[in-house]
Amino acid sequence: MPRFLTMIRIDEQNQPTEGFPADFEQRMGALLEEITKAGVMLDTAGLLPTSEATRVSWSGGKISYTDGPFTETKEVVGGYSLSQCKDKAEAIEWTKRFLEIHPAHWNLSAEVREIQEM
C-alpha cells in the first residue's frame, strides 16, 4: 500500500490567540485513535515554531544556515502525518476529517503527497 506524507501548513504570524474549544482535545484524540485502529497512521506530530528552527541551504556549491523565525515566509509546516492508505482519495479523506476538527475561524491547509518508493 502506498504511503503519504501530509504537511499541515499554518501562518505563524496570524495564529488565533484564543485557545481551542473545550472539546477539541477529546475530538482530536478520538480521530487519531480511529486512524490508528484503522491501520492507517504510521506517525504524526506537531512541530515547534520556526523561531526554534534553522534552515540549511545549498547554493553555488556552498552551505548556508539561517536561524528562524522565517518572517519572509507566510506559511510554514506546523505538523505532519505519515500514513499508509489504499490510495490518495483515502489519504485526502482522513486529512479532511483532521482539518474539520479545528475551529472554523482557523486558517489551515494541508498538502497530501504520496511517497515515492524506491
Tab-separated table of N, CA, C and O in Angstrom:
chain	number	residue	atom	x	y	z
A	1	MET	N	0.846	-1.191	0.000
A	1	MET	CA	0.000	0.000	0.000
A	1	MET	C	0.885	1.246	0.000
A	1	MET	O	1.910	1.270	0.664
A	2	PRO	N	0.461	2.271	-0.717
A	2	PRO	CA	1.251	3.490	-0.763
A	2	PRO	C	1.252	4.240	0.568
A	2	PRO	O	0.303	4.166	1.340
A	3	ARG	N	2.331	4.974	0.790
A	3	ARG	CA	2.451	5.824	1.968
A	3	ARG	C	2.301	7.276	1.529
A	3	ARG	O	2.672	7.641	0.415
A	4	PHE	N	1.775	8.105	2.438
A	4	PHE	CA	1.530	9.511	2.153
A	4	PHE	C	2.069	10.367	3.287
A	4	PHE	O	1.912	10.029	4.460
A	5	LEU	N	2.681	11.488	2.908
A	5	LEU	CA	3.097	12.490	3.869
A	5	LEU	C	2.118	13.642	3.758
A	5	LEU	O	1.905	14.176	2.667
A	6	THR	N	1.500	13.991	4.863
A	6	THR	CA	0.590	15.133	4.903
A	6	THR	C	1.247	16.219	5.743
A	6	THR	O	1.610	15.977	6.899
A	7	MET	N	1.428	17.383	5.140
A	7	MET	CA	2.037	18.513	5.840
A	7	MET	C	0.959	19.544	6.129
A	7	MET	O	0.263	19.995	5.220
A	8	ILE	N	0.805	19.862	7.395
A	8	ILE	CA	-0.176	20.857	7.823
A	8	ILE	C	0.502	22.220	7.791
A	8	ILE	O	1.507	22.436	8.467
A	9	ARG	N	-0.049	23.115	6.995
A	9	ARG	CA	0.544	24.445	6.832
A	9	ARG	C	-0.235	25.465	7.656
A	9	ARG	O	-1.458	25.459	7.667
A	10	ILE	N	0.519	26.319	8.342
A	10	ILE	CA	-0.066	27.365	9.180
A	10	ILE	C	0.614	28.693	8.873
A	10	ILE	O	1.725	28.729	8.352
A	11	ASP	N	-0.042	29.774	9.206
A	11	ASP	CA	0.527	31.112	9.125
A	11	ASP	C	0.940	31.486	10.543
A	11	ASP	O	0.101	31.860	11.361
A	12	GLU	N	2.219	31.357	10.853
A	12	GLU	CA	2.699	31.619	12.213
A	12	GLU	C	2.461	33.059	12.653
A	12	GLU	O	2.276	33.316	13.833
A	13	GLN	N	2.471	33.993	11.716
A	13	GLN	CA	2.320	35.405	12.062
A	13	GLN	C	0.888	35.762	12.450
A	13	GLN	O	0.661	36.766	13.103
A	14	ASN	N	-0.094	34.957	12.031
A	14	ASN	CA	-1.503	35.298	12.255
A	14	ASN	C	-2.299	34.165	12.890
A	14	ASN	O	-3.443	33.927	12.518
A	15	GLN	N	-1.717	33.476	13.837
A	15	GLN	CA	-2.452	32.413	14.519
A	15	GLN	C	-3.439	33.017	15.506
A	15	GLN	O	-3.131	34.023	16.157
A	16	PRO	N	-4.614	32.406	15.635
A	16	PRO	CA	-5.584	32.888	16.635
A	16	PRO	C	-4.971	32.837	18.036
A	16	PRO	O	-4.235	31.910	18.361
A	17	THR	N	-5.272	33.843	18.832
A	17	THR	CA	-4.691	33.915	20.179
A	17	THR	C	-5.522	33.171	21.219
A	17	THR	O	-4.991	32.758	22.242
A	18	GLU	N	-6.822	33.022	20.942
A	18	GLU	CA	-7.650	32.291	21.907
A	18	GLU	C	-7.374	30.791	21.779
A	18	GLU	O	-6.942	30.302	20.755
A	19	GLY	N	-7.601	30.087	22.849
A	19	GLY	CA	-7.327	28.662	22.873
A	19	GLY	C	-8.339	27.846	22.074
A	19	GLY	O	-9.258	28.379	21.460
A	20	PHE	N	-8.141	26.568	22.111
A	20	PHE	CA	-9.045	25.644	21.426
A	20	PHE	C	-10.335	25.489	22.227
A	20	PHE	O	-10.343	25.678	23.437
A	21	PRO	N	-11.418	25.103	21.566
A	21	PRO	CA	-12.664	24.817	22.288
A	21	PRO	C	-12.433	23.703	23.314
A	21	PRO	O	-11.519	22.887	23.175
A	22	ALA	N	-13.283	23.663	24.319
A	22	ALA	CA	-13.125	22.709	25.424
A	22	ALA	C	-13.069	21.259	24.951
A	22	ALA	O	-12.337	20.451	25.511
A	23	ASP	N	-13.809	20.916	23.905
A	23	ASP	CA	-13.867	19.522	23.468
A	23	ASP	C	-12.852	19.191	22.370
A	23	ASP	O	-12.827	18.078	21.850
A	24	PHE	N	-11.969	20.128	22.015
A	24	PHE	CA	-11.038	19.915	20.909
A	24	PHE	C	-10.125	18.715	21.148
A	24	PHE	O	-9.993	17.848	20.286
A	25	GLU	N	-9.474	18.670	22.304
A	25	GLU	CA	-8.534	17.580	22.573
A	25	GLU	C	-9.234	16.224	22.548
A	25	GLU	O	-8.677	15.247	22.038
A	26	GLN	N	-10.452	16.147	23.080
A	26	GLN	CA	-11.196	14.880	23.084
A	26	GLN	C	-11.521	14.451	21.658
A	26	GLN	O	-11.349	13.296	21.293
A	27	ARG	N	-11.996	15.385	20.838
A	27	ARG	CA	-12.345	15.055	19.445
A	27	ARG	C	-11.116	14.677	18.632
A	27	ARG	O	-11.143	13.731	17.850
A	28	MET	N	-9.999	15.402	18.835
A	28	MET	CA	-8.770	15.085	18.114
A	28	MET	C	-8.242	13.719	18.551
A	28	MET	O	-7.828	12.908	17.729
A	29	GLY	N	-8.273	13.470	19.846
A	29	GLY	CA	-7.828	12.173	20.351
A	29	GLY	C	-8.644	11.027	19.776
A	29	GLY	O	-8.096	9.981	19.411
A	30	ALA	N	-9.959	11.220	19.678
A	30	ALA	CA	-10.831	10.182	19.127
A	30	ALA	C	-10.506	9.921	17.656
A	30	ALA	O	-10.469	8.770	17.213
A	31	LEU	N	-10.266	10.988	16.885
A	31	LEU	CA	-9.927	10.806	15.469
A	31	LEU	C	-8.585	10.102	15.319
A	31	LEU	O	-8.462	9.159	14.522
A	32	LEU	N	-7.586	10.512	16.083
A	32	LEU	CA	-6.279	9.870	15.993
A	32	LEU	C	-6.352	8.399	16.399
A	32	LEU	O	-5.698	7.546	15.796
A	33	GLU	N	-7.174	8.098	17.386
A	33	GLU	CA	-7.373	6.697	17.777
A	33	GLU	C	-8.035	5.910	16.644
A	33	GLU	O	-7.638	4.787	16.334
A	34	GLU	N	-9.032	6.510	15.995
A	34	GLU	CA	-9.710	5.853	14.877
A	34	GLU	C	-8.749	5.598	13.712
A	34	GLU	O	-8.736	4.514	13.134
A	35	ILE	N	-7.924	6.586	13.382
A	35	ILE	CA	-6.965	6.430	12.288
A	35	ILE	C	-5.950	5.336	12.625
A	35	ILE	O	-5.598	4.521	11.772
A	36	THR	N	-5.512	5.305	13.873
A	36	THR	CA	-4.541	4.298	14.297
A	36	THR	C	-5.155	2.902	14.254
A	36	THR	O	-4.549	1.960	13.738
A	37	LYS	N	-6.375	2.753	14.772
A	37	LYS	CA	-7.049	1.447	14.767
A	37	LYS	C	-7.334	0.968	13.352
A	37	LYS	O	-7.367	-0.238	13.094
A	38	ALA	N	-7.520	1.898	12.410
A	38	ALA	CA	-7.751	1.533	11.010
A	38	ALA	C	-6.461	1.057	10.335
A	38	ALA	O	-6.492	0.589	9.199
A	39	GLY	N	-5.334	1.161	11.045
A	39	GLY	CA	-4.063	0.720	10.497
A	39	GLY	C	-3.464	1.694	9.492
A	39	GLY	O	-2.585	1.324	8.722
A	40	VAL	N	-3.936	2.924	9.509
A	40	VAL	CA	-3.505	3.924	8.531
A	40	VAL	C	-2.354	4.765	9.066
A	40	VAL	O	-1.378	5.022	8.361
A	41	MET	N	-2.420	5.203	10.317
A	41	MET	CA	-1.452	6.139	10.875
A	41	MET	C	-0.133	5.436	11.186
A	41	MET	O	-0.109	4.467	11.943
A	42	LEU	N	0.942	5.950	10.620
A	42	LEU	CA	2.282	5.454	10.931
A	42	LEU	C	2.997	6.375	11.912
A	42	LEU	O	3.735	5.921	12.774
A	43	ASP	N	2.768	7.697	11.780
A	43	ASP	CA	3.388	8.667	12.680
A	43	ASP	C	2.709	10.016	12.484
A	43	ASP	O	2.218	10.316	11.390
A	44	THR	N	2.691	10.837	13.521
A	44	THR	CA	2.160	12.190	13.422
A	44	THR	C	2.732	13.028	14.559
A	44	THR	O	3.055	12.497	15.627
A	45	ALA	N	2.872	14.326	14.312
A	45	ALA	CA	3.352	15.233	15.359
A	45	ALA	C	3.174	16.671	14.915
A	45	ALA	O	3.115	16.956	13.710
A	46	GLY	N	3.085	17.551	15.888
A	46	GLY	CA	3.162	18.976	15.628
A	46	GLY	C	4.627	19.388	15.688
A	46	GLY	O	5.450	18.676	16.258
A	47	LEU	N	4.953	20.518	15.099
A	47	LEU	CA	6.328	20.992	15.091
A	47	LEU	C	6.457	22.253	15.934
A	47	LEU	O	5.517	23.044	16.034
A	48	LEU	N	7.620	22.444	16.522
A	48	LEU	CA	7.892	23.660	17.281
A	48	LEU	C	7.909	24.851	16.323
A	48	LEU	O	8.099	24.689	15.118
A	49	PRO	N	7.739	26.066	16.826
A	49	PRO	CA	7.726	27.245	15.954
A	49	PRO	C	9.045	27.424	15.207
A	49	PRO	O	10.100	26.955	15.650
A	50	THR	N	8.983	28.145	14.094
A	50	THR	CA	10.196	28.368	13.307
A	50	THR	C	11.218	29.209	14.058
A	50	THR	O	12.392	29.223	13.679
A	51	SER	N	10.821	29.880	15.127
A	51	SER	CA	11.788	30.629	15.931
A	51	SER	C	12.844	29.703	16.535
A	51	SER	O	13.920	30.150	16.925
A	52	GLU	N	12.548	28.415	16.577
A	52	GLU	CA	13.489	27.431	17.108
A	52	GLU	C	14.106	26.571	16.010
A	52	GLU	O	14.714	25.538	16.287
A	53	ALA	N	13.960	27.004	14.751
A	53	ALA	CA	14.424	26.209	13.615
A	53	ALA	C	15.647	26.836	12.951
A	53	ALA	O	15.962	28.008	13.171
A	54	THR	N	16.306	26.056	12.138
A	54	THR	CA	17.410	26.520	11.296
A	54	THR	C	17.212	25.949	9.901
A	54	THR	O	16.952	24.753	9.745
A	55	ARG	N	17.309	26.808	8.897
A	55	ARG	CA	17.287	26.361	7.505
A	55	ARG	C	18.726	26.131	7.059
A	55	ARG	O	19.590	26.974	7.276
A	56	VAL	N	18.952	25.013	6.415
A	56	VAL	CA	20.252	24.681	5.852
A	56	VAL	C	20.070	24.679	4.340
A	56	VAL	O	19.236	23.945	3.814
A	57	SER	N	20.826	25.532	3.640
A	57	SER	CA	20.661	25.701	2.194
A	57	SER	C	21.949	25.338	1.460
A	57	SER	O	23.057	25.521	1.979
A	58	TRP	N	21.771	24.863	0.242
A	58	TRP	CA	22.885	24.535	-0.642
A	58	TRP	C	22.715	25.351	-1.911
A	58	TRP	O	21.715	25.237	-2.609
A	59	SER	N	23.658	26.231	-2.199
A	59	SER	CA	23.579	27.073	-3.389
A	59	SER	C	24.988	27.464	-3.823
A	59	SER	O	25.807	27.862	-2.988
A	60	GLY	N	25.240	27.350	-5.118
A	60	GLY	CA	26.548	27.718	-5.638
A	60	GLY	C	27.678	26.904	-5.050
A	60	GLY	O	28.794	27.387	-4.926
A	61	GLY	N	27.376	25.694	-4.655
A	61	GLY	CA	28.401	24.818	-4.096
A	61	GLY	C	28.756	25.121	-2.657
A	61	GLY	O	29.757	24.629	-2.139
A	62	LYS	N	27.903	25.919	-1.981
A	62	LYS	CA	28.182	26.273	-0.586
A	62	LYS	C	26.954	26.056	0.293
A	62	LYS	O	25.831	26.222	-0.145
A	63	ILE	N	27.221	25.725	1.539
A	63	ILE	CA	26.179	25.560	2.555
A	63	ILE	C	26.013	26.882	3.293
A	63	ILE	O	26.996	27.548	3.619
A	64	SER	N	24.765	27.254	3.562
A	64	SER	CA	24.498	28.414	4.417
A	64	SER	C	23.427	28.029	5.432
A	64	SER	O	22.655	27.092	5.216
A	65	TYR	N	23.402	28.764	6.538
A	65	TYR	CA	22.470	28.494	7.625
A	65	TYR	C	21.689	29.765	7.939
A	65	TYR	O	22.270	30.846	8.012
A	66	THR	N	20.391	29.623	8.142
A	66	THR	CA	19.548	30.747	8.532
A	66	THR	C	18.722	30.322	9.736
A	66	THR	O	17.960	29.355	9.660
A	67	ASP	N	18.901	31.028	10.852
A	67	ASP	CA	18.104	30.729	12.042
A	67	ASP	C	16.744	31.387	11.933
A	67	ASP	O	16.607	32.482	11.388
A	68	GLY	N	15.712	30.708	12.447
A	68	GLY	CA	14.367	31.248	12.452
A	68	GLY	C	14.225	32.337	13.501
A	68	GLY	O	15.148	32.575	14.275
A	69	PRO	N	13.111	33.016	13.531
A	69	PRO	CA	11.914	32.744	12.720
A	69	PRO	C	12.097	33.236	11.283
A	69	PRO	O	12.934	34.078	11.011
A	70	PHE	N	11.318	32.670	10.396
A	70	PHE	CA	11.405	32.973	8.980
A	70	PHE	C	10.256	33.903	8.608
A	70	PHE	O	9.254	33.490	8.049
A	71	THR	N	10.399	35.162	8.934
A	71	THR	CA	9.314	36.138	8.766
A	71	THR	C	8.954	36.372	7.310
A	71	THR	O	7.843	36.801	7.020
A	72	GLU	N	9.873	36.081	6.378
A	72	GLU	CA	9.571	36.281	4.964
A	72	GLU	C	8.659	35.190	4.413
A	72	GLU	O	8.124	35.315	3.322
A	73	THR	N	8.465	34.134	5.165
A	73	THR	CA	7.626	33.021	4.729
A	73	THR	C	6.261	33.152	5.378
A	73	THR	O	6.144	33.189	6.601
A	74	LYS	N	5.213	33.215	4.559
A	74	LYS	CA	3.873	33.357	5.123
A	74	LYS	C	3.404	32.052	5.760
A	74	LYS	O	2.985	32.025	6.903
A	75	GLU	N	3.459	30.956	5.019
A	75	GLU	CA	3.009	29.675	5.561
A	75	GLU	C	4.206	28.780	5.846
A	75	GLU	O	5.161	28.738	5.073
A	76	VAL	N	4.134	28.077	6.973
A	76	VAL	CA	5.167	27.119	7.336
A	76	VAL	C	4.491	25.798	7.694
A	76	VAL	O	3.298	25.750	7.971
A	77	VAL	N	5.278	24.734	7.697
A	77	VAL	CA	4.755	23.429	8.104
A	77	VAL	C	4.674	23.435	9.624
A	77	VAL	O	5.673	23.638	10.311
A	78	GLY	N	3.461	23.255	10.144
A	78	GLY	CA	3.241	23.264	11.583
A	78	GLY	C	3.097	21.874	12.170
A	78	GLY	O	3.126	21.685	13.377
A	79	GLY	N	2.932	20.881	11.304
A	79	GLY	CA	2.793	19.499	11.746
A	79	GLY	C	2.759	18.592	10.545
A	79	GLY	O	2.725	19.047	9.395
A	80	TYR	N	2.775	17.302	10.820
A	80	TYR	CA	2.783	16.335	9.718
A	80	TYR	C	2.122	15.036	10.169
A	80	TYR	O	1.941	14.788	11.366
A	81	SER	N	1.790	14.229	9.191
A	81	SER	CA	1.425	12.844	9.474
A	81	SER	C	1.982	11.970	8.361
A	81	SER	O	2.122	12.407	7.214
A	82	LEU	N	2.325	10.767	8.723
A	82	LEU	CA	2.772	9.753	7.780
A	82	LEU	C	1.757	8.630	7.857
A	82	LEU	O	1.520	8.080	8.935
A	83	SER	N	1.105	8.364	6.741
A	83	SER	CA	0.045	7.357	6.747
A	83	SER	C	0.241	6.368	5.610
A	83	SER	O	0.955	6.630	4.643
A	84	GLN	N	-0.395	5.232	5.753
A	84	GLN	CA	-0.384	4.203	4.722
A	84	GLN	C	-1.838	3.933	4.366
A	84	GLN	O	-2.599	3.419	5.184
A	85	CYS	N	-2.222	4.345	3.161
A	85	CYS	CA	-3.615	4.273	2.728
A	85	CYS	C	-3.723	3.477	1.439
A	85	CYS	O	-2.738	3.321	0.713
A	86	LYS	N	-4.931	3.023	1.137
A	86	LYS	CA	-5.105	2.250	-0.094
A	86	LYS	C	-4.897	3.104	-1.335
A	86	LYS	O	-4.475	2.605	-2.377
A	87	ASP	N	-5.181	4.415	-1.218
A	87	ASP	CA	-4.999	5.320	-2.350
A	87	ASP	C	-5.018	6.769	-1.863
A	87	ASP	O	-5.250	7.044	-0.682
A	88	LYS	N	-4.782	7.698	-2.786
A	88	LYS	CA	-4.731	9.114	-2.441
A	88	LYS	C	-6.083	9.613	-1.935
A	88	LYS	O	-6.145	10.444	-1.034
A	89	ALA	N	-7.171	9.090	-2.486
A	89	ALA	CA	-8.505	9.512	-2.048
A	89	ALA	C	-8.704	9.225	-0.562
A	89	ALA	O	-9.267	10.057	0.165
A	90	GLU	N	-8.243	8.076	-0.092
A	90	GLU	CA	-8.372	7.762	1.336
A	90	GLU	C	-7.507	8.704	2.171
A	90	GLU	O	-7.947	9.203	3.214
A	91	ALA	N	-6.293	8.993	1.727
A	91	ALA	CA	-5.414	9.913	2.448
A	91	ALA	C	-6.048	11.302	2.543
A	91	ALA	O	-6.001	11.953	3.590
A	92	ILE	N	-6.670	11.748	1.470
A	92	ILE	CA	-7.327	13.059	1.464
A	92	ILE	C	-8.539	13.059	2.391
A	92	ILE	O	-8.792	14.042	3.095
A	93	GLU	N	-9.289	11.982	2.434
A	93	GLU	CA	-10.456	11.903	3.319
A	93	GLU	C	-10.040	12.019	4.789
A	93	GLU	O	-10.660	12.749	5.560
A	94	TRP	N	-8.988	11.311	5.201
A	94	TRP	CA	-8.511	11.416	6.582
A	94	TRP	C	-8.041	12.842	6.873
A	94	TRP	O	-8.288	13.386	7.952
A	95	THR	N	-7.367	13.458	5.895
A	95	THR	CA	-6.886	14.828	6.067
A	95	THR	C	-8.051	15.797	6.225
A	95	THR	O	-8.024	16.692	7.084
A	96	LYS	N	-9.082	15.615	5.429
A	96	LYS	CA	-10.291	16.455	5.520
A	96	LYS	C	-10.890	16.360	6.919
A	96	LYS	O	-11.212	17.378	7.548
A	97	ARG	N	-10.991	15.161	7.434
A	97	ARG	CA	-11.559	14.970	8.767
A	97	ARG	C	-10.698	15.621	9.840
A	97	ARG	O	-11.211	16.199	10.795
A	98	PHE	N	-9.383	15.556	9.680
A	98	PHE	CA	-8.471	16.206	10.618
A	98	PHE	C	-8.684	17.720	10.614
A	98	PHE	O	-8.794	18.342	11.667
A	99	LEU	N	-8.740	18.315	9.430
A	99	LEU	CA	-8.911	19.769	9.343
A	99	LEU	C	-10.250	20.214	9.917
A	99	LEU	O	-10.335	21.255	10.574
A	100	GLU	N	-11.308	19.445	9.693
A	100	GLU	CA	-12.653	19.818	10.146
A	100	GLU	C	-12.792	19.855	11.668
A	100	GLU	O	-13.717	20.479	12.187
A	101	ILE	N	-11.892	19.229	12.395
A	101	ILE	CA	-11.941	19.254	13.858
A	101	ILE	C	-11.534	20.627	14.393
A	101	ILE	O	-11.949	21.042	15.465
A	102	HIS	N	-10.756	21.374	13.631
A	102	HIS	CA	-10.273	22.685	14.074
A	102	HIS	C	-11.391	23.723	14.043
A	102	HIS	O	-12.326	23.617	13.255
A	103	PRO	N	-11.297	24.740	14.889
A	103	PRO	CA	-12.307	25.805	14.897
A	103	PRO	C	-12.432	26.460	13.521
A	103	PRO	O	-11.444	26.585	12.784
A	104	ALA	N	-13.633	26.875	13.177
A	104	ALA	CA	-13.926	27.430	11.848
A	104	ALA	C	-13.134	28.697	11.554
A	104	ALA	O	-12.833	28.987	10.401
A	105	HIS	N	-12.764	29.469	12.584
A	105	HIS	CA	-12.031	30.716	12.344
A	105	HIS	C	-10.529	30.502	12.132
A	105	HIS	O	-9.811	31.444	11.840
A	106	TRP	N	-10.038	29.274	12.275
A	106	TRP	CA	-8.633	28.984	11.999
A	106	TRP	C	-8.428	28.870	10.498
A	106	TRP	O	-9.318	28.420	9.770
A	107	ASN	N	-7.255	29.245	10.032
A	107	ASN	CA	-6.888	29.087	8.626
A	107	ASN	C	-5.736	28.099	8.539
A	107	ASN	O	-4.598	28.428	8.891
A	108	LEU	N	-6.057	26.899	8.096
A	108	LEU	CA	-5.075	25.832	7.935
A	108	LEU	C	-5.181	25.289	6.519
A	108	LEU	O	-6.239	25.352	5.893
A	109	SER	N	-4.106	24.728	6.049
A	109	SER	CA	-4.180	23.970	4.805
A	109	SER	C	-3.306	22.738	4.975
A	109	SER	O	-2.471	22.672	5.881
A	110	ALA	N	-3.516	21.769	4.131
A	110	ALA	CA	-2.738	20.540	4.197
A	110	ALA	C	-2.320	20.143	2.791
A	110	ALA	O	-3.086	20.263	1.842
A	111	GLU	N	-1.103	19.700	2.692
A	111	GLU	CA	-0.580	19.189	1.430
A	111	GLU	C	-0.414	17.694	1.593
A	111	GLU	O	0.300	17.241	2.502
A	112	VAL	N	-1.068	16.911	0.751
A	112	VAL	CA	-1.007	15.444	0.814
A	112	VAL	C	-0.163	14.971	-0.361
A	112	VAL	O	-0.520	15.223	-1.522
A	113	ARG	N	0.929	14.292	-0.062
A	113	ARG	CA	1.826	13.838	-1.124
A	113	ARG	C	2.186	12.370	-0.934
A	113	ARG	O	2.534	11.952	0.163
A	114	GLU	N	2.082	11.627	-2.016
A	114	GLU	CA	2.467	10.225	-1.972
A	114	GLU	C	3.990	10.133	-1.936
A	114	GLU	O	4.701	10.891	-2.599
A	115	ILE	N	4.494	9.198	-1.135
A	115	ILE	CA	5.933	8.990	-1.009
A	115	ILE	C	6.390	8.076	-2.135
A	115	ILE	O	5.808	7.015	-2.373
A	116	GLN	N	7.411	8.513	-2.829
A	116	GLN	CA	7.954	7.724	-3.930
A	116	GLN	C	8.754	6.566	-3.365
A	116	GLN	O	9.729	6.760	-2.654
A	117	GLU	N	8.314	5.381	-3.669
A	117	GLU	CA	9.019	4.184	-3.203
A	117	GLU	C	10.153	3.857	-4.167
A	117	GLU	O	9.978	3.931	-5.381
A	118	MET	N	11.295	3.533	-3.632
A	118	MET	CA	12.454	3.221	-4.472
A	118	MET	C	12.547	1.742	-4.738
A	118	MET	O	12.217	0.910	-4.061
